[in-house]
Coordinates of C-alpha atoms and ligand atoms in Angstrom, one line a residue:
M1 CA 2.4 42.1 -14.9
D2 CA 3.7 38.4 -14.2
D3 CA 5.7 37.2 -11.5
Q4 CA 9.2 36.8 -12.8
A5 CA 11.6 34.0 -11.5
D6 CA 14.8 32.1 -12.9
V7 CA 13.3 28.6 -12.4
V8 CA 9.7 27.7 -11.6
V9 CA 9.7 24.2 -10.0
V10 CA 6.2 22.6 -10.2
G11 CA 5.7 19.9 -7.3
L12 CA 8.1 19.3 -4.6
G13 CA 8.5 15.7 -4.1
P14 CA 11.9 14.0 -3.8
G15 CA 13.1 15.4 -7.2
G16 CA 11.2 19.0 -7.1
E17 CA 12.3 19.5 -3.8
Y18 CA 16.0 18.5 -4.2
A19 CA 16.0 20.8 -7.4
A20 CA 14.6 23.7 -6.1
G21 CA 17.0 23.8 -3.1
A22 CA 19.9 23.3 -5.2
L23 CA 19.1 25.8 -7.7
A24 CA 18.3 28.5 -5.1
E25 CA 21.9 27.5 -3.3
A26 CA 23.4 28.2 -6.8
G27 CA 22.3 31.5 -6.8
M28 CA 18.8 31.1 -8.9
D29 CA 15.6 33.1 -8.1
V30 CA 13.6 29.8 -7.6
V31 CA 9.8 29.7 -7.2
G32 CA 8.6 26.3 -5.8
I33 CA 4.9 25.4 -6.5
E34 CA 3.5 22.5 -4.4
A35 CA -0.2 21.7 -4.1
G36 CA 0.1 19.1 -1.1
L37 CA 3.1 18.5 0.9
V38 CA 6.5 19.5 0.8
G39 CA 8.2 16.2 0.1
G40 CA 5.6 14.5 -1.7
E41 CA 4.7 10.9 -1.5
C42 CA 7.9 9.3 -0.3
P43 CA 8.1 10.7 2.8
Y44 CA 4.7 10.8 3.9
W45 CA 2.6 7.9 2.2
G46 CA 5.3 6.0 0.4
C47 CA 8.8 4.7 0.9
V48 CA 9.5 5.9 4.5
P49 CA 6.3 5.1 6.5
S50 CA 5.8 1.9 4.5
K51 CA 9.4 1.0 5.5
M52 CA 8.8 1.8 9.0
M53 CA 5.6 -0.6 9.1
I54 CA 7.9 -3.3 7.2
R55 CA 10.5 -3.1 10.0
A56 CA 7.7 -3.6 12.6
G57 CA 6.5 -6.8 10.7
N58 CA 10.0 -8.2 10.3
V59 CA 10.4 -7.7 13.9
L60 CA 7.4 -9.8 14.4
A61 CA 8.3 -12.4 12.1
E62 CA 11.9 -12.8 13.5
A63 CA 10.3 -13.2 17.0
G64 CA 8.3 -16.1 15.5
R65 CA 11.6 -17.7 14.6
V66 CA 12.9 -17.7 18.0
P67 CA 11.5 -21.1 19.0
A68 CA 13.2 -22.9 16.1
L69 CA 16.4 -21.0 17.0
A70 CA 16.7 -19.8 20.4
G71 CA 13.9 -20.9 22.9
E72 CA 10.9 -19.8 24.0
G73 CA 9.4 -16.1 22.7
K74 CA 6.2 -14.8 21.7
A75 CA 5.5 -11.1 20.3
V76 CA 1.8 -9.8 20.5
P77 CA 1.1 -7.4 17.5
D78 CA -0.1 -4.0 18.6
W79 CA -0.6 -1.9 15.5
S80 CA -0.9 1.4 17.6
R81 CA 2.7 1.4 18.3
V82 CA 3.4 1.1 14.5
A83 CA 0.6 3.8 13.6
E84 CA 2.0 6.0 16.2
R85 CA 5.7 5.9 15.0
V86 CA 4.5 6.6 11.5
R87 CA 2.7 9.4 12.9
S88 CA 5.2 10.8 14.8
E89 CA 8.7 9.8 13.5
A90 CA 7.8 9.3 9.8
T91 CA 5.4 12.0 9.1
A92 CA 5.3 14.6 12.1
G93 CA 1.5 13.9 11.7
W94 CA 1.5 14.6 7.9
N95 CA 3.1 18.3 8.5
D96 CA 5.5 19.4 6.1
E97 CA 6.6 22.6 8.3
A98 CA 10.0 21.6 8.8
A99 CA 10.5 20.6 5.2
A100 CA 8.9 24.0 3.9
D101 CA 11.2 25.9 6.3
R102 CA 14.4 24.0 5.0
L103 CA 13.4 25.0 1.5
T104 CA 12.7 28.6 2.1
A105 CA 15.8 28.7 4.5
K106 CA 17.8 28.0 1.0
G107 CA 15.8 30.8 -0.6
V108 CA 13.3 29.2 -2.4
R109 CA 9.8 31.3 -2.7
L110 CA 7.2 28.4 -1.6
V111 CA 3.7 28.9 -3.6
R112 CA 1.1 26.4 -1.8
E113 CA -1.1 26.0 -5.0
R114 CA -1.6 23.6 -7.8
G115 CA 0.3 24.7 -10.9
R116 CA -0.4 24.1 -14.4
L117 CA 1.7 25.4 -17.5
A118 CA 0.5 28.3 -19.4
G119 CA 2.7 28.1 -22.5
P120 CA 6.5 28.0 -22.9
R121 CA 8.6 28.9 -19.5
R122 CA 5.0 30.0 -18.0
V123 CA 3.1 28.6 -15.1
T124 CA -0.4 29.6 -13.7
A125 CA -0.8 28.8 -9.8
G126 CA -4.2 30.3 -8.2
D127 CA -4.5 33.7 -9.4
R128 CA -0.8 34.3 -10.2
T129 CA 1.2 33.5 -13.4
F130 CA 5.0 33.1 -13.3
E131 CA 7.5 33.9 -15.9
A132 CA 10.4 31.4 -15.9
R133 CA 13.7 33.3 -17.3
R134 CA 15.5 30.3 -17.5
G135 CA 12.7 27.6 -17.5
V136 CA 10.3 25.5 -15.5
L137 CA 10.9 22.2 -14.1
L138 CA 8.1 19.7 -13.9
A139 CA 8.3 17.2 -10.9
T140 CA 4.6 16.4 -10.4
G141 CA 4.8 12.7 -9.6
S142 CA 2.1 9.9 -9.8
Q143 CA -1.3 9.3 -8.6
P144 CA -2.9 6.0 -8.0
R145 CA -4.2 4.5 -11.1
V146 CA -7.7 3.0 -10.3
P147 CA -8.9 0.5 -13.0
P148 CA -12.4 1.0 -14.5
V149 CA -13.9 -2.2 -12.6
P150 CA -17.7 -1.8 -12.4
G151 CA -18.9 -0.8 -8.8
L152 CA -15.7 0.3 -7.6
E153 CA -16.3 4.0 -8.0
G154 CA -17.9 5.6 -5.1
T155 CA -16.7 2.8 -2.7
P156 CA -14.7 3.6 0.3
Y157 CA -11.6 1.6 -1.2
W158 CA -8.1 2.6 0.0
T159 CA -5.2 3.6 -2.0
N160 CA -1.7 3.9 -0.5
R161 CA -2.8 7.0 1.4
E162 CA -5.3 5.4 3.5
A163 CA -3.5 2.1 4.1
I164 CA -0.5 4.2 5.5
E165 CA -2.6 6.5 7.5
A166 CA -4.5 3.6 8.8
A167 CA -4.6 3.8 13.1
E168 CA -6.5 0.6 13.3
M169 CA -5.6 -2.9 11.6
P170 CA -8.8 -4.2 9.8
A171 CA -9.8 -7.7 10.2
S172 CA -9.8 -8.6 6.6
M173 CA -8.5 -6.6 3.4
L174 CA -8.4 -7.1 -0.4
V175 CA -5.4 -6.0 -1.9
L176 CA -6.2 -5.4 -5.8
G177 CA -2.7 -5.8 -7.6
G178 CA 0.2 -7.6 -6.6
G179 CA 3.0 -5.2 -7.7
A180 CA 5.6 -3.5 -5.2
I181 CA 2.9 -1.6 -3.4
G182 CA 0.5 -4.5 -3.1
V183 CA 3.2 -6.9 -1.9
E184 CA 4.8 -4.7 0.5
L185 CA 1.5 -3.6 2.3
A186 CA -0.1 -7.2 2.1
Q187 CA 2.7 -8.8 4.0
V188 CA 2.8 -6.0 6.8
Y189 CA -1.0 -6.3 7.2
A190 CA -1.2 -10.0 7.1
R191 CA 1.8 -10.1 9.9
F192 CA -0.5 -7.9 12.0
G193 CA -3.1 -10.6 11.9
C194 CA -5.3 -8.9 9.2
A195 CA -7.1 -11.7 6.6
V196 CA -5.5 -10.6 3.4
T197 CA -6.4 -11.5 -0.2
V198 CA -4.2 -10.4 -3.0
L199 CA -6.1 -10.3 -6.4
E200 CA -3.6 -9.9 -9.1
G201 CA -4.6 -9.9 -12.5
G202 CA -1.6 -11.3 -14.3
E203 CA -0.2 -14.5 -14.0
R204 CA 2.4 -13.8 -11.0
L205 CA 3.3 -11.3 -8.5
L206 CA 5.9 -8.9 -9.3
S207 CA 5.4 -9.0 -13.2
R208 CA 8.1 -6.5 -14.0
E209 CA 10.7 -9.0 -12.3
E210 CA 12.1 -12.3 -13.1
P211 CA 9.5 -15.2 -12.6
E212 CA 11.5 -16.6 -9.6
A213 CA 10.8 -13.3 -7.7
G214 CA 7.3 -13.4 -8.3
E215 CA 7.0 -17.3 -6.9
L216 CA 9.3 -16.3 -4.0
A217 CA 6.8 -13.2 -3.2
A218 CA 3.8 -15.5 -3.4
R219 CA 5.7 -18.0 -1.0
A220 CA 6.5 -15.3 1.3
L221 CA 3.0 -13.9 1.5
R222 CA 1.2 -17.4 1.7
A223 CA 3.8 -18.2 4.8
D224 CA 2.7 -15.2 6.7
G225 CA -1.1 -16.4 6.0
A226 CA -2.3 -14.2 3.0
T227 CA -4.4 -15.8 0.3
V228 CA -2.5 -15.1 -3.2
R229 CA -4.8 -15.3 -6.2
T230 CA -2.9 -14.8 -9.6
G231 CA -4.7 -14.5 -13.0
A232 CA -7.6 -13.2 -10.9
R233 CA -9.8 -11.0 -13.0
T234 CA -12.1 -8.9 -10.8
V235 CA -15.4 -8.1 -12.9
A236 CA -17.4 -6.3 -10.3
F237 CA -16.9 -4.7 -6.6
A238 CA -19.7 -4.2 -4.4
H239 CA -19.7 -2.5 -0.9
D240 CA -22.8 -2.9 1.4
G241 CA -21.6 -0.4 3.8
T242 CA -19.5 -2.6 6.0
M243 CA -17.9 -5.3 3.5
F244 CA -16.6 -5.1 0.0
E245 CA -17.5 -8.0 -2.3
A246 CA -15.4 -8.9 -5.2
L247 CA -16.8 -11.0 -8.1
L248 CA -14.2 -12.9 -10.0
E249 CA -14.3 -13.9 -13.8
G250 CA -15.2 -17.2 -14.5
G251 CA -18.2 -17.4 -11.8
L252 CA -15.7 -18.4 -9.2
E253 CA -16.8 -17.8 -5.3
P254 CA -16.9 -13.8 -4.6
V255 CA -14.3 -12.6 -2.0
R256 CA -15.5 -10.6 0.8
A257 CA -13.3 -8.5 3.0
E258 CA -13.7 -5.4 5.3
R259 CA -11.2 -2.9 3.5
L260 CA -10.2 -2.9 -0.1
L261 CA -6.5 -1.9 -1.0
V262 CA -6.4 -0.5 -4.9
A263 CA -2.7 -1.0 -5.7
T264 CA -2.8 -1.4 -9.3
G265 CA -0.2 1.1 -10.6
R266 CA 0.3 4.7 -10.8
G267 CA 0.0 7.3 -13.5
T268 CA -0.1 11.0 -14.3
D269 CA -2.9 13.5 -15.9
L270 CA -1.0 15.4 -17.9
A271 CA -4.0 17.2 -19.3
A272 CA -4.7 18.5 -16.0
L273 CA -1.1 20.0 -16.3
D274 CA -2.2 21.9 -19.5
V275 CA 1.3 20.3 -21.1
G276 CA -0.3 21.1 -24.6
T277 CA 0.5 24.5 -23.9
A278 CA 4.2 23.9 -23.6
G279 CA 3.9 21.9 -26.9
L280 CA 3.7 18.2 -25.1
D281 CA 1.4 15.7 -25.8
P282 CA -1.5 16.1 -23.0
A283 CA -2.8 12.1 -24.0
A284 CA 0.6 10.6 -23.1
H285 CA 1.3 8.4 -20.4
A286 CA 4.7 10.2 -19.4
V287 CA 6.7 13.4 -20.5
P288 CA 9.3 12.2 -22.6
T289 CA 12.9 13.7 -21.9
D290 CA 16.3 13.6 -23.5
G291 CA 19.2 12.6 -21.5
Q292 CA 19.6 16.0 -19.8
M293 CA 15.8 15.7 -18.8
R294 CA 14.9 18.4 -21.3
A295 CA 11.2 18.0 -22.3
A296 CA 11.1 20.9 -24.8
D297 CA 12.7 24.5 -24.8
G298 CA 12.9 25.7 -21.3
L299 CA 11.1 22.9 -19.8
W300 CA 12.5 20.0 -17.9
A301 CA 10.9 17.0 -16.2
V302 CA 12.0 14.7 -13.2
G303 CA 10.6 11.9 -11.4
D304 CA 7.4 9.7 -11.8
V305 CA 6.2 12.1 -14.3
T306 CA 8.7 11.1 -16.9
G307 CA 7.6 7.2 -16.6
R308 CA 11.1 5.8 -16.0
G309 CA 10.4 4.0 -13.3
A310 CA 8.6 5.3 -10.1
F311 CA 11.3 5.3 -7.7
T312 CA 12.7 7.9 -5.2
H313 CA 16.3 7.3 -6.0
V314 CA 15.6 7.7 -10.0
S315 CA 13.7 11.3 -9.5
M316 CA 16.8 12.3 -7.1
Y317 CA 19.2 11.0 -9.8
Q318 CA 17.2 12.9 -12.7
A319 CA 17.1 15.9 -10.4
Q320 CA 20.8 16.3 -10.3
I321 CA 21.1 15.9 -14.1
A322 CA 18.4 18.6 -14.4
V323 CA 19.9 21.1 -11.9
R324 CA 23.3 20.9 -13.7
D325 CA 21.5 21.4 -16.9
I326 CA 19.6 24.0 -15.9
L327 CA 22.6 25.8 -14.5
R328 CA 24.5 25.2 -18.0
R329 CA 27.1 23.2 -17.0
P330 CA 27.9 20.1 -19.1
G331 CA 27.6 16.5 -18.2
R332 CA 26.6 12.9 -18.7
D333 CA 23.0 12.0 -20.0
A334 CA 21.1 9.9 -18.0
D335 CA 21.7 6.3 -18.1
Y336 CA 19.0 3.6 -16.9
R337 CA 20.8 0.4 -17.7
A338 CA 21.8 -0.2 -14.2
L339 CA 18.5 1.0 -12.9
P340 CA 18.0 -0.8 -9.2
R341 CA 14.8 -1.4 -7.4
V342 CA 14.2 -3.4 -4.0
T343 CA 10.7 -4.6 -3.0
F344 CA 11.0 -4.6 0.7
T345 CA 9.2 -7.6 1.6
D346 CA 10.8 -10.4 3.7
P347 CA 12.7 -11.5 2.1
E348 CA 13.8 -8.4 0.2
I349 CA 13.7 -8.7 -3.4
G350 CA 16.4 -6.7 -5.2
A351 CA 17.1 -6.3 -9.0
V352 CA 19.0 -4.4 -11.4
G353 CA 19.2 -3.9 -15.2
I354 CA 16.9 -6.0 -17.3
T355 CA 15.5 -9.7 -16.9
E356 CA 16.5 -13.0 -18.8
R357 CA 13.2 -12.6 -20.9
Q358 CA 14.0 -8.8 -21.7
A359 CA 17.5 -9.7 -22.5
R360 CA 16.4 -12.7 -25.0
D361 CA 13.5 -10.2 -26.5
R362 CA 16.2 -7.7 -27.4
G363 CA 18.3 -10.7 -29.2
M364 CA 21.0 -11.0 -27.1
R365 CA 22.7 -14.4 -26.6
V366 CA 22.1 -14.9 -22.9
R367 CA 23.7 -17.1 -20.2
T368 CA 22.1 -17.2 -16.7
G369 CA 23.2 -18.3 -13.4
L370 CA 21.0 -19.2 -10.4
A371 CA 22.2 -19.7 -6.9
P372 CA 19.4 -20.6 -4.0
I373 CA 20.3 -18.9 -0.8
P374 CA 19.2 -22.0 1.4
E375 CA 22.0 -24.0 -0.2
S376 CA 24.6 -21.3 0.7
T377 CA 26.6 -21.7 3.6
R378 CA 24.9 -18.5 5.4
G379 CA 21.6 -19.2 4.2
R380 CA 22.0 -22.6 6.2
I381 CA 23.4 -20.8 9.1
H382 CA 20.4 -18.3 9.1
G383 CA 17.6 -21.0 8.9
P384 CA 14.0 -20.0 8.9
G385 CA 13.7 -17.0 6.9
N386 CA 16.4 -17.7 4.6
D387 CA 14.4 -18.2 1.2
G388 CA 15.8 -16.4 -1.4
F389 CA 18.3 -16.7 -4.6
V390 CA 20.7 -14.7 -6.7
K391 CA 20.1 -14.9 -10.4
L392 CA 22.3 -13.4 -13.0
V393 CA 21.6 -12.2 -16.7
E394 CA 24.6 -12.2 -18.6
D395 CA 25.0 -10.9 -22.3
A396 CA 27.2 -13.7 -23.3
D397 CA 28.8 -12.3 -26.3
R398 CA 30.2 -9.4 -24.5
G399 CA 30.6 -11.3 -21.3
V400 CA 29.2 -8.8 -19.1
L401 CA 25.9 -8.9 -16.8
V402 CA 23.1 -6.9 -18.1
G403 CA 20.5 -7.8 -15.1
A404 CA 20.7 -9.5 -12.0
T405 CA 18.3 -10.3 -9.1
S406 CA 19.2 -10.8 -5.5
A407 CA 16.6 -12.1 -2.9
G408 CA 17.0 -12.8 0.4
P409 CA 17.2 -11.9 4.0
A410 CA 19.6 -9.0 3.0
G411 CA 18.6 -9.2 -1.0
G412 CA 18.4 -5.3 -0.9
E413 CA 21.9 -4.9 0.3
V414 CA 23.6 -7.7 -1.8
L415 CA 21.9 -5.8 -4.7
Y416 CA 24.7 -3.2 -4.5
G417 CA 27.8 -5.4 -5.8
L418 CA 25.4 -6.5 -8.6
N419 CA 24.7 -3.1 -9.2
V420 CA 28.2 -2.1 -9.8
A421 CA 28.9 -5.1 -12.0
V422 CA 25.9 -4.1 -14.3
H423 CA 26.8 -0.3 -14.3
T424 CA 30.2 -0.6 -14.9
E425 CA 30.1 -3.4 -17.2
T426 CA 32.7 -5.3 -15.3
P427 CA 33.7 -8.8 -17.4
T428 CA 32.3 -11.6 -15.7
D429 CA 35.6 -13.5 -16.2
L430 CA 37.0 -10.6 -13.9
L431 CA 34.1 -11.1 -11.3
K432 CA 34.8 -14.9 -10.9
H433 CA 38.1 -14.1 -9.7
M434 CA 37.1 -11.7 -7.0
I435 CA 37.4 -12.8 -3.4
F436 CA 34.0 -13.2 -1.7
T437 CA 33.8 -13.0 2.0
Y438 CA 32.8 -16.3 3.7
P439 CA 30.0 -16.7 4.9
T440 CA 28.3 -13.9 3.6
F441 CA 24.8 -13.9 2.1
H442 CA 26.5 -12.2 -1.0
R443 CA 28.9 -15.2 -1.5
A444 CA 26.0 -16.5 -3.2
V445 CA 26.9 -14.3 -6.2
E446 CA 30.1 -16.2 -6.8
A447 CA 27.9 -19.4 -7.1
A448 CA 25.6 -17.8 -9.3
L449 CA 28.6 -16.6 -11.6
H450 CA 30.0 -20.2 -11.9
D451 CA 26.5 -21.3 -12.8
L452 CA 26.4 -19.3 -15.9
H453 CA 25.4 -21.6 -18.7
Ligands
LIG501 C1 3.5 2.9 -1.0 C2 4.4 3.4 -1.6 C3 5.9 2.8 -1.4 C4 7.1 3.4 -2.0 N1 8.2 2.9 -1.8 C5 9.4 3.1 -2.3 C6 10.7 2.8 -1.9 O1 10.7 2.1 -0.8 N2 11.8 3.2 -2.6 C7 11.6 4.2 -3.7 O2 12.5 4.5 -4.7 N3 10.3 4.3 -4.1 C8 9.1 3.9 -3.4 N4 7.8 4.5 -3.7 C9 7.8 5.6 -4.8 C10 8.3 6.8 -4.5 O3 7.7 7.3 -3.5 C11 7.8 7.5 -5.8 O4 8.8 7.4 -6.9 C12 8.5 9.0 -5.5 O5 8.1 9.8 -4.4 C13 8.3 10.1 -6.8 O6 9.1 11.4 -6.7 P1 8.7 12.6 -7.5 O7 9.8 13.4 -7.3 O8 8.2 12.0 -8.8 O9 7.1 13.3 -6.8 P2 6.2 12.8 -6.0 O10 6.6 12.2 -4.6 O11 5.3 11.9 -6.6 O12 5.5 14.2 -5.5 C14 5.0 15.1 -6.4 C15 4.6 16.4 -5.8 O13 3.9 17.1 -6.8 C16 2.8 17.4 -6.0 N5 2.1 18.1 -7.3 C17 1.4 17.1 -8.3 N6 0.9 18.0 -9.0 C18 0.9 19.2 -8.9 C19 0.6 20.5 -9.3 N7 0.1 20.7 -10.6 N8 0.9 21.6 -9.0 C20 1.6 21.6 -7.8 N9 2.0 20.5 -7.1 C21 1.8 19.1 -7.7 C22 2.4 16.8 -5.5 O14 1.3 17.0 -4.3 C23 3.3 15.8 -4.8 O15 4.0 16.7 -3.3 C24 6.7 4.1 -3.0 C25 5.6 4.7 -3.3 C26 4.6 4.3 -2.5 C27 3.3 4.9 -3.2
LIG502 N1 10.1 -0.8 -2.8 C1 10.0 0.3 -3.7 O1 10.9 0.6 -4.4 C2 8.4 0.7 -4.1 C3 7.5 0.1 -3.2 C4 6.1 0.7 -3.7 C5 5.9 1.3 -4.8 N2 7.0 1.7 -5.7 C6 7.0 2.2 -7.0 O2 5.5 2.5 -7.1 C7 4.9 2.0 -8.4 C8 3.4 1.8 -8.1 O3 3.2 0.4 -7.4 P1 2.0 -0.5 -7.8 O4 2.2 -1.7 -6.8 O5 0.7 0.3 -7.5 O6 2.2 -0.7 -9.1 P2 2.8 -1.8 -10.3 O7 2.8 -1.4 -11.5 O8 4.2 -2.3 -9.7 O9 1.9 -3.2 -9.9 C9 0.6 -3.1 -10.1 C10 -0.1 -4.8 -10.4 O10 -1.2 -4.5 -10.3 C11 -1.9 -5.6 -11.3 N3 -3.5 -5.0 -11.9 C12 -3.3 -3.8 -12.5 N4 -4.8 -3.9 -12.8 C13 -5.2 -4.8 -12.0 C14 -6.7 -5.2 -12.1 N5 -7.6 -4.5 -12.3 N6 -7.0 -6.3 -11.2 C15 -5.9 -7.1 -10.7 N7 -4.4 -6.7 -10.7 C16 -4.1 -5.6 -11.4 C17 -0.7 -5.6 -12.6 O11 -0.8 -6.7 -13.2 C18 0.6 -5.2 -11.8 O12 1.1 -6.5 -11.1 C19 5.8 0.7 -8.5 O13 5.9 0.4 -10.0 C20 7.2 1.4 -8.0 O14 7.7 1.8 -9.0 C21 8.3 1.3 -5.3

């Protein structure tokens, strides 16, 4: 006889944990299945500890700006402080007891196993099979995608997990991939004295964002002493027991370092979840869903596994929709037009909606506006560390913003107003008549609006 429940949630990262708790609080009998830590990647090896590390690196960088602005000042980096804060304050020593207790207190039945689908509304976990009366919510997240570069397999390379858990700062590190994980961690490590080399296969860093964003990230990393090589195709890796060596296409000088961080994107193994038993394609890169996060009859999916941008806020947003739909309450479809994201480098690089290139590829008549932060009053006041810009992308026929980037000392916070503008499709004419506080960083938005051409 199968175990019965109203809903079975597989994977308790940000999306699954929220959904399981909310459904239980709404009176449903919920089983939550988790193979690792309740909370998932974000609190233990992702957003939270990485941002604590970044905060520490930013404090060092600010200290380095003291001589130019305020007198004498010298900070001496000590990684052990950061490692200790990550261990004790962010992850409780990678212990999820508190999160698990919070969830079970809400009434969720926690099953610590690896789950897989076993047909419509059925999930197998360990030696038990659960039958879900209402349905199954898949929230299994993503795992690092390791490229098939010869020589890489079998070496002690790092993924984000080891880079976050590191108790000691290596003398040197190669970072394979210059996306969000690569640039954020490269900057932290460089600021703590590690000789970092970023090897990005594409033409620029942060390739999903505006070209100006990638150029800014490269400038920032180089200013922190890192080496940035774009268009760098690694054809083989070797490890001699102590050092990694990357052989690059074109017979270039090999690059050597003590550590190798692989940050070349994330993916999901749907075959391992037996999604075929529920009628889904096991070879797909992600689980396609409709606007209510339904993937099949009695099956919902949220988070990284849906392939709609691997961000905690997307997972939580989707989970709210799925919970409402599972409870059979009507509501709006998921809407990704104004999907915001922030790369937490210094300067921060925030972006929302689509890029200029994406807008042109969609056949829009596009106008763009650009305002460099160093040329703004607040940028000049700020002085060292003021690199950044605001770039706006307007659908000129409709007179609304469809995308925007705000990079600078408070780029992630400045993004908020642009997020509202893209989400609500506020006419740019109306935005131009807004009063922008002087002298803020966000006043550069006004300059960018007046630059639209
Ligand atoms: C270094 C780093 C920094 C990041 N920084 C940010 C940031 O600043 N802001 C941001 O928005 N996002 C950030 N992200 C991305 C963010 O962490 C993810 O988008 C988010 O965690 C995805 O949530 P999720 O709900 O899809 O599940 P995940 O967090 O991926 O968790 C999925 C859970 O499911 C479990 N699981 C998987 N398969 C099974 C199975 N078969 N059975 C049972 N359990 C299973 C896993 O053990 C895991 O606990 C970062 C990621 C990394 C790696
Ligand atoms: N601040 C944030 O919100 C934040 C921070 C970290 C991660 N994340 C999420 O996690 C996801 C995964 O991050 P990521 O940085 O691993 O992936 P990514 O997809 O953002 O970037 C991967 C990069 O690796 C490059 N690459 C791929 N194969 C390569 C190879 N063989 N050699 C050299 N370069 C190669 C790609 O061209 C790309 O630039 C992000 O897309 C993001 O959604 C978010």
